Amino acid sequence: MKKVKILLLVVTLFGSLLTVEAQRTVVRVYPKHGTVVTTINGPKVVVHKRTNYYFADGVWYRARGRKYVVCAAPIGIKVRALPRGNKIVVVNGRKLYKYKGIWYKKSGRHFVVVTV
């Protein structure tokens, strides 16, 4: 009987640990291209071909008046650092970095948007 109580206690503790870990999981939904937003948290301004692009949390924006429009990452644009969570992938012998469907390659101290 004592072994059964200990087993139930262990199962209960393990189940509660799994529940706590599941509650820590954050699901982020990123906006689709063309979505208009009013504010961006901590954007980095990147000038590419005389156009200002705004890069925040791995999402690219263009200014439209006082608002921002989610856009595709321009090919060839450079950023100094990628957000956490990027994946390193080897494609055709090239080491590339993938983040939110956008492919980057390392070029000196920067990461450059490329097509695959």
Short mmCIF file of C-alpha atoms in Angstrom, two decimals:
data_model
loop_
_atom_site.label_atom_id
_atom_site.label_comp_id
_atom_site.label_asym_id
_atom_site.label_seq_id
_atom_site.Cartn_x
_atom_site.Cartn_y
_atom_site.Cartn_z
CA MET A 1 0.00 0.00 0.00
CA LYS A 2 2.89 2.34 0.81
CA LYS A 3 4.44 1.72 -2.63
CA VAL A 4 1.17 2.63 -4.33
CA LYS A 5 0.99 5.92 -2.42
CA ILE A 6 4.59 6.76 -3.36
CA LEU A 7 3.90 5.90 -7.01
CA LEU A 8 0.79 8.11 -7.06
CA LEU A 9 2.76 10.95 -5.46
CA VAL A 10 5.52 10.67 -8.07
CA VAL A 11 3.00 10.59 -10.94
CA THR A 12 1.20 13.63 -9.50
CA LEU A 13 4.43 15.61 -9.15
CA PHE A 14 5.55 14.69 -12.66
CA GLY A 15 2.17 15.68 -14.08
CA SER A 16 2.24 19.03 -12.29
CA LEU A 17 5.74 19.74 -13.65
CA LEU A 18 4.53 19.07 -17.19
CA THR A 19 1.56 21.37 -16.66
CA VAL A 20 3.80 24.19 -15.40
CA GLU A 21 6.13 23.77 -18.40
CA ALA A 22 3.20 23.81 -20.82
CA GLN A 23 2.05 27.11 -19.35
CA ARG A 24 5.44 28.69 -20.09
CA THR A 25 5.11 28.02 -23.81
CA VAL A 26 4.48 31.24 -25.72
CA VAL A 27 2.79 31.14 -29.07
CA ARG A 28 3.50 34.19 -31.18
CA VAL A 29 1.48 35.04 -34.21
CA TYR A 30 3.28 37.18 -36.74
CA PRO A 31 1.44 39.52 -39.07
CA LYS A 32 0.91 38.73 -42.75
CA HIS A 33 2.39 40.88 -45.49
CA GLY A 34 0.28 43.99 -46.02
CA THR A 35 -0.86 44.22 -42.41
CA VAL A 36 -0.87 47.81 -41.14
CA VAL A 37 0.30 48.48 -37.57
CA THR A 38 0.52 51.74 -35.66
CA THR A 39 3.57 51.04 -33.50
CA ILE A 40 6.66 48.84 -33.56
CA ASN A 41 8.67 47.88 -30.49
CA GLY A 42 12.34 48.90 -30.83
CA PRO A 43 12.72 48.91 -34.61
CA LYS A 44 16.09 49.08 -36.34
CA VAL A 45 16.07 51.39 -39.35
CA VAL A 46 17.82 49.91 -42.38
CA VAL A 47 18.23 51.94 -45.57
CA HIS A 48 18.20 49.85 -48.75
CA LYS A 49 18.11 51.42 -52.22
CA ARG A 50 17.06 54.79 -50.77
CA THR A 51 14.10 53.29 -48.92
CA ASN A 52 13.80 53.06 -45.14
CA TYR A 53 12.87 49.62 -43.85
CA TYR A 54 12.17 48.86 -40.22
CA PHE A 55 13.25 45.55 -38.68
CA ALA A 56 11.77 44.46 -35.35
CA ASP A 57 11.43 40.96 -33.89
CA GLY A 58 12.33 39.44 -37.26
CA VAL A 59 9.52 41.22 -39.11
CA TRP A 60 10.16 43.77 -41.88
CA TYR A 61 8.10 46.97 -42.21
CA ARG A 62 7.88 50.02 -44.48
CA ALA A 63 6.53 53.36 -43.32
CA ARG A 64 3.20 54.60 -44.65
CA GLY A 65 2.50 57.99 -43.14
CA ARG A 66 2.49 57.50 -39.38
CA LYS A 67 1.85 53.77 -39.65
CA TYR A 68 3.88 50.76 -40.74
CA VAL A 69 3.09 48.07 -43.29
CA VAL A 70 4.46 44.54 -42.97
CA CYS A 71 6.46 43.72 -46.09
CA ALA A 72 8.69 41.02 -47.51
CA ALA A 73 12.38 41.26 -46.70
CA PRO A 74 14.15 42.94 -49.63
CA ILE A 75 16.77 40.70 -51.27
CA GLY A 76 20.26 41.99 -50.49
CA ILE A 77 19.35 44.02 -47.41
CA LYS A 78 21.82 43.70 -44.52
CA VAL A 79 21.28 43.47 -40.76
CA ARG A 80 23.90 43.22 -38.05
CA ALA A 81 22.21 40.54 -35.96
CA LEU A 82 19.36 38.08 -36.19
CA PRO A 83 16.93 37.58 -33.33
CA ARG A 84 17.17 34.48 -31.17
CA GLY A 85 15.57 31.42 -32.61
CA ASN A 86 17.19 31.44 -36.04
CA LYS A 87 18.07 28.05 -37.48
CA ILE A 88 21.34 27.20 -39.20
CA VAL A 89 20.73 25.17 -42.36
CA VAL A 90 23.19 23.90 -44.96
CA VAL A 91 21.71 24.24 -48.46
CA ASN A 92 23.75 23.10 -51.47
CA GLY A 93 26.90 23.30 -49.35
CA ARG A 94 26.15 26.87 -48.20
CA LYS A 95 25.64 27.67 -44.52
CA LEU A 96 22.46 29.74 -44.31
CA TYR A 97 20.35 31.08 -41.48
CA LYS A 98 16.56 30.82 -41.54
CA TYR A 99 14.29 32.95 -39.44
CA LYS A 100 10.52 33.17 -39.96
CA GLY A 101 10.77 31.97 -43.54
CA ILE A 102 13.48 34.48 -44.48
CA TRP A 103 16.88 33.17 -45.54
CA TYR A 104 20.08 34.98 -44.58
CA LYS A 105 23.77 34.35 -45.28
CA LYS A 106 26.65 35.61 -43.19
CA SER A 107 28.72 38.27 -44.93
CA GLY A 108 31.44 39.72 -42.73
CA ARG A 109 29.74 41.20 -39.67
CA HIS A 110 26.32 41.31 -41.32
CA PHE A 111 23.58 38.96 -42.39
CA VAL A 112 22.29 39.45 -45.95
CA VAL A 113 18.81 38.40 -47.16
CA VAL A 114 19.11 35.84 -49.98
CA THR A 115 16.85 33.61 -52.04
CA VAL A 116 17.18 29.86 -51.88
#
